[in-house]
């Protein structure tokens, strides 16, 4: 009879993987065809390479519907860090830490045993063959590897609702074996849809709006209006911290800050009264348009949601659209505050947005805000202010920051 020691040694011999750990990426929007698909894949591979630069130099190998990310001297820890980082890159639906092994049953079995070591509960094996020439069918391989795991560890197989799912994918040159993975963000690779400028307050909504547009492939810059010199710099710190967190989704983010206090005072003393809030929002948009043109941006993005506050009635939104020629994208327009907050929590901006600050908007909150702003009245106010000139000056006064994800 074998002793406990020799039994352990036997298991160890069977679980020495003759392969390497890597990240196996599943791509989103797989319906894309032809030239768009080529663009999608090339952009995504570039984005994966730049997102992981701080962790390791990687090779991104493109296969049909998946990417393989490899690095020299890969350790499981390094691959885990890469997978985590990659799961924030837009355009990916799964990032799996996988064993990349030889395309033979024995190598697959060894990796499977290594992955299942120490686990308890039920399991199922699921095989996918991208190379149909492999001698075993998917079901045959499921049975073979499942039987082996059962023999060695005594774990019971359960096909419906198992505690662990072990995945095997037979590819062109190799096999991948993995269990679990990190869900990605989905969407399109950043940069595929052009460039836009996000009007970024310190609030909950605008970071979520930025996230949703990056997820549709837009590369974004950020513009924040602070109440300086009449408020402290807190709102700038918040905007900075928010952009730094959001930078994980695209890299290379730029934050432009405009000291807006004096312009707000001008609006106030122009007799705008109940229209002051909308007049101020129009001035933000006009300034944004000047900045966006300079940066080559084709759209402005705001966190407006229909009816959320008095400045976001349909009439007022129409009055805001009238202020600029660039299209204004409002990805949150049909969302409830609860939904927006859930998303903010998931992308880890909520706790930053909830920090206290002195929002520049509080400087001129009139007693009652107009809910049905008339465009003609707004234009009158703007004439008195020489608003085009003012927007140019404000755009001139921006300070640029480069918040980088992971920096403190
Ligand atoms: P948020 O939670 O993003 O602050 P909100 O619900 O407070 O939004 P508003 O204050 O009416 O709503 O602002 C609506 C949108 O206008 C914001 O989502 C943002 O895009 C833009 N905005 C408001 N204040 C600023 C600011 N100080 N700097 C830049 N953009 C701003
Ligand atoms: Mg706000």
XYZ file of C-alpha atoms and ligand atoms in Angstrom:
440
model
C 0.000 0.000 0.000
C 1.412 3.459 -0.805
C 2.057 5.674 2.204
C 0.509 9.127 2.451
C 3.850 10.635 1.408
C 4.208 8.619 -1.746
C 0.569 9.329 -2.621
C 1.221 13.089 -2.329
C 4.334 12.728 -4.442
C 2.340 10.876 -7.065
C -0.209 13.704 -7.214
C 2.586 16.257 -7.437
C 4.139 14.401 -10.351
C 0.827 14.441 -12.149
C 0.238 18.150 -11.566
C 3.552 19.557 -12.759
C 2.328 21.673 -15.618
C 4.517 21.700 -18.713
C 3.176 24.986 -19.960
C 3.021 28.644 -19.025
C 0.433 30.856 -17.370
C -1.038 33.520 -19.656
C -4.112 35.718 -19.924
C -6.788 34.540 -22.328
C -9.027 37.410 -23.429
C -12.528 37.054 -24.846
C -13.489 39.904 -27.135
C -16.759 41.833 -27.028
C -19.057 42.862 -29.895
C -18.016 39.789 -31.832
C -20.671 40.534 -34.420
C -18.353 43.101 -35.995
C -17.258 41.968 -39.414
C -14.642 42.714 -42.054
C -12.745 45.970 -41.869
C -14.382 47.058 -38.605
C -13.343 43.850 -36.955
C -9.750 44.372 -38.049
C -9.857 47.917 -36.622
C -11.417 46.653 -33.401
C -8.756 44.002 -32.901
C -5.803 46.189 -33.762
C -6.992 48.976 -31.472
C -7.725 46.563 -28.674
C -4.309 44.928 -28.902
C -2.665 48.382 -28.696
C -4.819 49.325 -25.710
C -3.964 46.085 -23.897
C -0.258 46.678 -24.481
C -0.359 50.215 -23.112
C -2.594 49.354 -20.138
C -0.179 46.646 -18.992
C 3.024 48.600 -19.525
C 3.469 49.253 -15.803
C 3.260 45.545 -14.952
C 5.160 43.700 -17.659
C 6.090 43.810 -21.308
C 3.594 41.604 -23.045
C 3.007 39.941 -26.386
C -0.561 40.078 -27.586
C -1.353 37.233 -29.954
C -4.538 37.573 -31.967
C -6.586 34.469 -32.664
C -10.117 34.042 -33.850
C -12.354 35.677 -31.213
C -9.685 35.577 -28.492
C -6.373 37.213 -27.633
C -3.531 35.534 -25.806
C -1.387 37.756 -23.621
C 2.015 36.306 -22.863
C 5.004 37.625 -20.998
C 8.533 36.383 -20.377
C 9.155 34.589 -17.081
C 5.439 34.583 -16.361
C 4.464 33.730 -12.819
C 0.935 33.101 -11.638
C 1.090 36.312 -9.562
C 2.199 38.403 -12.511
C -0.496 36.903 -14.719
C -3.138 37.616 -12.089
C -2.046 41.254 -11.968
C -2.159 41.440 -15.763
C -5.623 39.866 -15.910
C -6.931 42.314 -13.336
C -5.549 45.278 -15.252
C -6.811 43.944 -18.588
C -10.355 43.484 -17.276
C -10.676 47.303 -17.252
C -9.721 47.676 -20.910
C -12.826 48.449 -22.954
C -13.864 45.882 -25.558
C -13.208 42.779 -23.476
C -15.863 40.489 -22.007
C -13.615 38.098 -20.046
C -10.025 37.996 -18.865
C -9.040 34.479 -17.811
C -5.821 33.456 -16.140
C -5.128 30.306 -18.120
C -2.502 27.614 -18.456
C -1.229 27.481 -22.002
C -0.152 23.873 -22.581
C 0.603 21.353 -25.301
C -2.257 20.154 -27.428
C -2.433 16.667 -25.965
C -4.629 15.019 -23.368
C -1.831 14.480 -20.841
C -0.747 18.113 -20.761
C -4.360 19.220 -20.423
C -4.884 16.780 -17.558
C -1.831 18.006 -15.677
C -2.965 21.631 -15.913
C -6.490 20.627 -14.881
C -5.166 18.839 -11.784
C -3.016 21.812 -10.858
C -6.016 24.170 -11.150
C -8.317 21.928 -9.112
C -5.773 21.234 -6.348
C -7.115 22.089 -2.922
C -10.678 22.696 -4.072
C -13.742 21.209 -2.482
C -17.282 20.770 -3.788
C -18.629 19.713 -7.168
C -17.195 20.469 -10.579
C -17.816 20.221 -14.314
C -15.438 20.258 -17.269
C -16.398 22.176 -20.403
C -14.385 21.900 -23.566
C -14.491 24.140 -26.620
C -12.578 23.243 -29.745
C -11.508 26.041 -32.035
C -9.497 23.399 -33.887
C -11.925 20.687 -34.921
C -9.129 18.354 -36.022
C -8.350 17.467 -32.431
C -8.770 13.649 -32.112
C -11.262 13.747 -29.206
C -14.648 15.445 -29.377
C -15.472 18.051 -26.741
C -17.630 15.603 -24.806
C -14.950 12.920 -24.892
C -12.366 15.309 -23.517
C -14.804 16.515 -20.814
C -15.258 12.910 -19.697
C -11.598 12.035 -19.838
C -10.379 15.041 -17.832
C -13.369 14.951 -15.484
C -12.659 11.283 -14.750
C -9.048 12.097 -13.971
C -9.952 14.874 -11.520
C -12.456 12.574 -9.884
C -9.842 9.773 -9.583
C -7.134 11.956 -8.088
C -9.115 14.298 -5.799
C -12.375 12.390 -5.364
C -14.464 15.447 -6.287
C -17.960 14.665 -7.617
C -19.022 15.807 -11.081
C -22.149 17.940 -11.338
C -23.081 19.188 -14.765
C -25.818 21.625 -13.739
C -24.733 24.339 -11.327
C -21.328 22.959 -10.266
C -19.227 24.784 -7.649
C -16.292 24.927 -10.073
C -16.194 24.962 -13.840
C -12.992 23.887 -15.490
C -12.710 25.184 -19.047
C -10.607 23.682 -21.774
C -10.143 25.374 -25.122
C -8.359 23.613 -27.944
C -6.767 26.215 -30.205
C -4.631 26.209 -33.339
C -1.244 25.545 -31.746
C -2.011 24.824 -28.108
C -4.642 24.165 -25.464
C -5.830 26.541 -22.728
C -7.040 25.371 -19.361
C -8.632 27.728 -16.852
C -11.220 28.026 -14.148
C -13.185 31.215 -13.572
C -12.028 34.619 -14.707
C -12.676 38.317 -14.422
C -15.645 39.789 -16.280
C -14.595 42.667 -18.545
C -16.360 45.927 -19.362
C -17.644 44.905 -22.806
C -18.122 47.678 -25.356
C -15.659 48.919 -27.936
C -11.934 49.681 -27.636
C -11.273 53.296 -26.665
C -10.239 55.321 -29.687
C -12.456 53.515 -32.180
C -15.183 56.159 -32.068
C -13.146 59.364 -32.046
C -12.599 61.894 -29.278
C -14.882 63.848 -26.962
C -14.730 66.320 -24.071
C -16.508 65.440 -20.821
C -17.860 68.282 -18.704
C -16.785 66.946 -15.373
C -18.259 68.263 -12.144
C -17.286 66.686 -8.849
C -20.654 64.933 -8.735
C -21.853 61.391 -9.222
C -23.209 61.662 -12.741
C -20.473 63.012 -14.955
C -17.918 60.239 -14.162
C -20.536 57.638 -15.080
C -21.285 59.520 -18.296
C -17.555 59.469 -19.111
C -17.385 55.729 -18.428
C -20.317 54.990 -20.698
C -18.876 56.932 -23.601
C -15.407 55.394 -23.224
C -17.208 52.088 -23.316
C -18.583 53.011 -26.733
C -15.061 53.589 -28.001
C -14.735 57.329 -27.435
C -11.437 58.662 -26.143
C -12.256 61.434 -23.692
C -10.633 64.520 -22.211
C -12.126 66.244 -19.183
C -13.088 69.851 -18.476
C -13.832 71.028 -14.956
C -15.099 74.452 -13.880
C -14.070 75.460 -10.385
C -15.474 78.397 -8.441
C -11.960 79.762 -7.953
C -11.016 82.356 -6.839
C -14.184 82.451 -4.744
C -14.099 78.825 -3.595
C -11.262 76.647 -2.382
C -9.538 74.115 -4.635
C -11.464 71.107 -3.212
C -13.594 70.566 -6.305
C -10.422 70.426 -8.403
C -8.938 67.747 -6.138
C -12.137 65.772 -6.548
C -12.209 66.120 -10.313
C -8.542 65.093 -10.345
C -9.195 62.011 -8.205
C -12.159 61.039 -10.370
C -10.213 61.344 -13.606
C -7.332 59.374 -12.082
C -9.736 56.536 -11.242
C -11.381 56.662 -14.679
C -7.967 56.645 -16.348
C -7.876 52.852 -15.861
C -10.381 52.584 -18.703
C -8.327 54.434 -21.339
C -4.922 55.721 -20.145
C -3.380 59.077 -21.046
C -6.271 61.109 -19.584
C -6.109 64.907 -19.566
C -8.002 67.152 -17.165
C -8.470 70.833 -18.024
C -9.520 73.140 -15.215
C -11.125 76.551 -15.689
C -11.337 79.071 -12.821
C -14.948 80.060 -13.326
C -15.785 82.219 -10.296
C -15.389 85.613 -11.957
C -17.463 84.634 -14.971
C -20.171 83.420 -12.630
C -20.174 86.756 -10.913
C -20.571 88.485 -14.265
C -23.575 86.316 -15.029
C -25.074 87.135 -11.682
C -24.657 90.874 -12.106
C -26.020 90.767 -15.649
C -29.509 90.436 -14.192
C -29.876 86.803 -15.303
C -31.781 86.057 -12.118
C -33.740 82.820 -12.528
C -31.935 82.102 -15.787
C -28.509 82.239 -14.156
C -28.131 78.465 -13.844
C -28.945 77.824 -17.501
C -26.888 80.808 -18.630
C -23.960 79.398 -16.702
C -24.417 75.938 -18.183
C -24.511 77.462 -21.664
C -21.270 79.296 -20.939
C -19.683 76.041 -19.780
C -20.752 74.394 -23.031
C -19.511 77.286 -25.163
C -16.153 77.188 -23.380
C -16.139 73.418 -23.824
C -16.705 73.848 -27.519
C -13.661 76.108 -27.867
C -11.509 73.666 -25.892
C -12.867 70.658 -27.821
C -12.041 72.277 -31.164
C -8.517 72.879 -29.972
C -8.155 69.229 -28.944
C -9.752 67.838 -32.084
C -12.801 66.608 -30.169
C -16.034 66.084 -32.046
C -18.526 66.076 -29.186
C -19.295 67.314 -25.678
C -20.490 64.886 -22.999
C -22.531 65.741 -19.903
C -24.106 63.802 -17.066
C -27.610 65.206 -17.621
C -30.541 62.893 -16.887
C -33.993 63.994 -17.928
C -35.871 65.705 -15.099
C -33.238 64.952 -12.429
C -32.853 68.610 -11.438
C -34.556 71.783 -12.606
C -31.822 72.537 -15.148
C -32.575 69.215 -16.844
C -36.153 69.649 -18.001
C -36.778 69.046 -21.688
C -37.145 72.785 -22.327
C -33.877 73.529 -20.574
C -32.018 70.756 -22.318
C -33.207 72.224 -25.610
C -31.898 75.604 -24.498
C -28.535 73.984 -23.695
C -28.310 72.279 -27.089
C -28.888 75.654 -28.695
C -25.716 77.081 -27.116
C -23.227 75.130 -29.235
C -22.863 73.559 -32.630
C -21.100 70.427 -31.475
C -23.406 67.523 -30.627
C -23.894 67.018 -26.883
C -23.971 63.379 -25.837
C -25.918 62.582 -22.667
C -25.522 58.867 -22.008
C -27.440 59.077 -18.700
C -30.486 60.811 -20.161
C -32.861 57.911 -19.467
C -31.334 56.604 -16.236
C -32.616 56.764 -12.655
C -30.367 58.120 -9.922
C -30.309 54.644 -8.311
C -29.051 53.050 -11.528
C -26.431 55.771 -11.934
C -25.244 55.290 -8.356
C -24.993 51.506 -8.819
C -22.818 52.017 -11.845
C -20.725 54.653 -10.031
C -20.124 52.151 -7.246
C -19.085 49.456 -9.703
C -16.539 51.676 -11.456
C -15.316 52.896 -8.037
C -16.047 56.608 -8.502
C -18.984 56.853 -6.070
C -16.961 57.231 -2.878
C -14.879 59.998 -4.466
C -17.976 61.825 -5.724
C -19.500 61.686 -2.262
C -16.598 63.553 -0.643
C -17.667 67.028 0.438
C -16.690 69.992 -1.710
C -17.885 73.444 -2.593
C -19.368 73.008 -6.041
C -19.057 76.126 -8.150
C -22.793 75.947 -8.906
C -23.667 76.810 -5.305
C -22.117 80.241 -5.825
C -25.071 81.473 -7.748
C -28.014 79.312 -6.892
C -30.938 81.713 -7.267
C -33.963 81.347 -5.030
C -35.980 79.719 -7.798
C -34.462 78.185 -10.939
C -36.306 78.571 -14.194
C -37.631 75.252 -15.531
C -38.760 76.673 -18.896
C -35.883 78.843 -20.042
C -36.565 80.865 -23.186
C -33.725 80.797 -25.658
C -34.377 84.408 -26.705
C -33.994 85.630 -23.122
C -30.760 83.683 -22.750
C -29.373 85.210 -25.936
C -30.177 88.683 -24.612
C -28.206 88.004 -21.458
C -25.329 86.618 -23.486
C -25.238 89.692 -25.701
C -24.776 91.869 -22.640
C -21.944 89.625 -21.493
C -20.205 89.368 -24.879
C -20.276 85.681 -24.306
C -18.221 84.500 -27.305
C -15.303 86.609 -26.127
C -15.802 85.382 -22.583
C -15.793 81.723 -23.669
C -12.547 82.313 -25.584
C -10.944 83.900 -22.530
C -12.060 81.075 -20.276
C -10.742 78.497 -22.734
C -7.429 80.392 -22.725
C -7.238 80.217 -18.938
C -7.353 76.404 -18.647
C -4.776 74.558 -16.617
C -3.883 71.097 -17.828
C -3.359 68.087 -15.542
C -2.465 64.491 -16.328
C -3.952 62.198 -13.709
C -2.547 58.673 -14.111
C -4.316 55.581 -12.757
C -2.331 54.037 -9.923
C -0.433 57.228 -9.048
C -1.029 58.611 -5.608
P -23.203 65.651 -11.429
O -23.597 64.652 -10.432
O -22.329 65.078 -12.531
O -22.561 66.848 -10.779
P -25.704 66.946 -11.294
O -26.777 66.019 -11.092
O -25.107 67.683 -10.141
O -24.527 66.193 -12.099
P -25.868 69.476 -12.709
O -25.132 70.169 -11.629
O -27.096 70.093 -13.255
O -26.264 67.973 -12.350
O -24.886 69.273 -13.884
C -25.258 68.573 -15.007
C -24.020 68.318 -15.845
O -23.365 69.564 -16.160
C -22.971 67.511 -15.119
O -23.215 66.132 -15.214
C -21.715 67.929 -15.857
O -21.600 67.253 -17.099
C -21.972 69.411 -16.128
N -21.411 70.235 -15.032
C -22.047 70.732 -13.962
N -21.197 71.398 -13.158
C -19.980 71.315 -13.730
C -18.667 71.797 -13.386
N -18.441 72.491 -12.270
N -17.641 71.525 -14.221
C -17.856 70.817 -15.354
N -19.051 70.334 -15.724
C -20.108 70.577 -14.930
Mg -23.258 68.756 -10.264
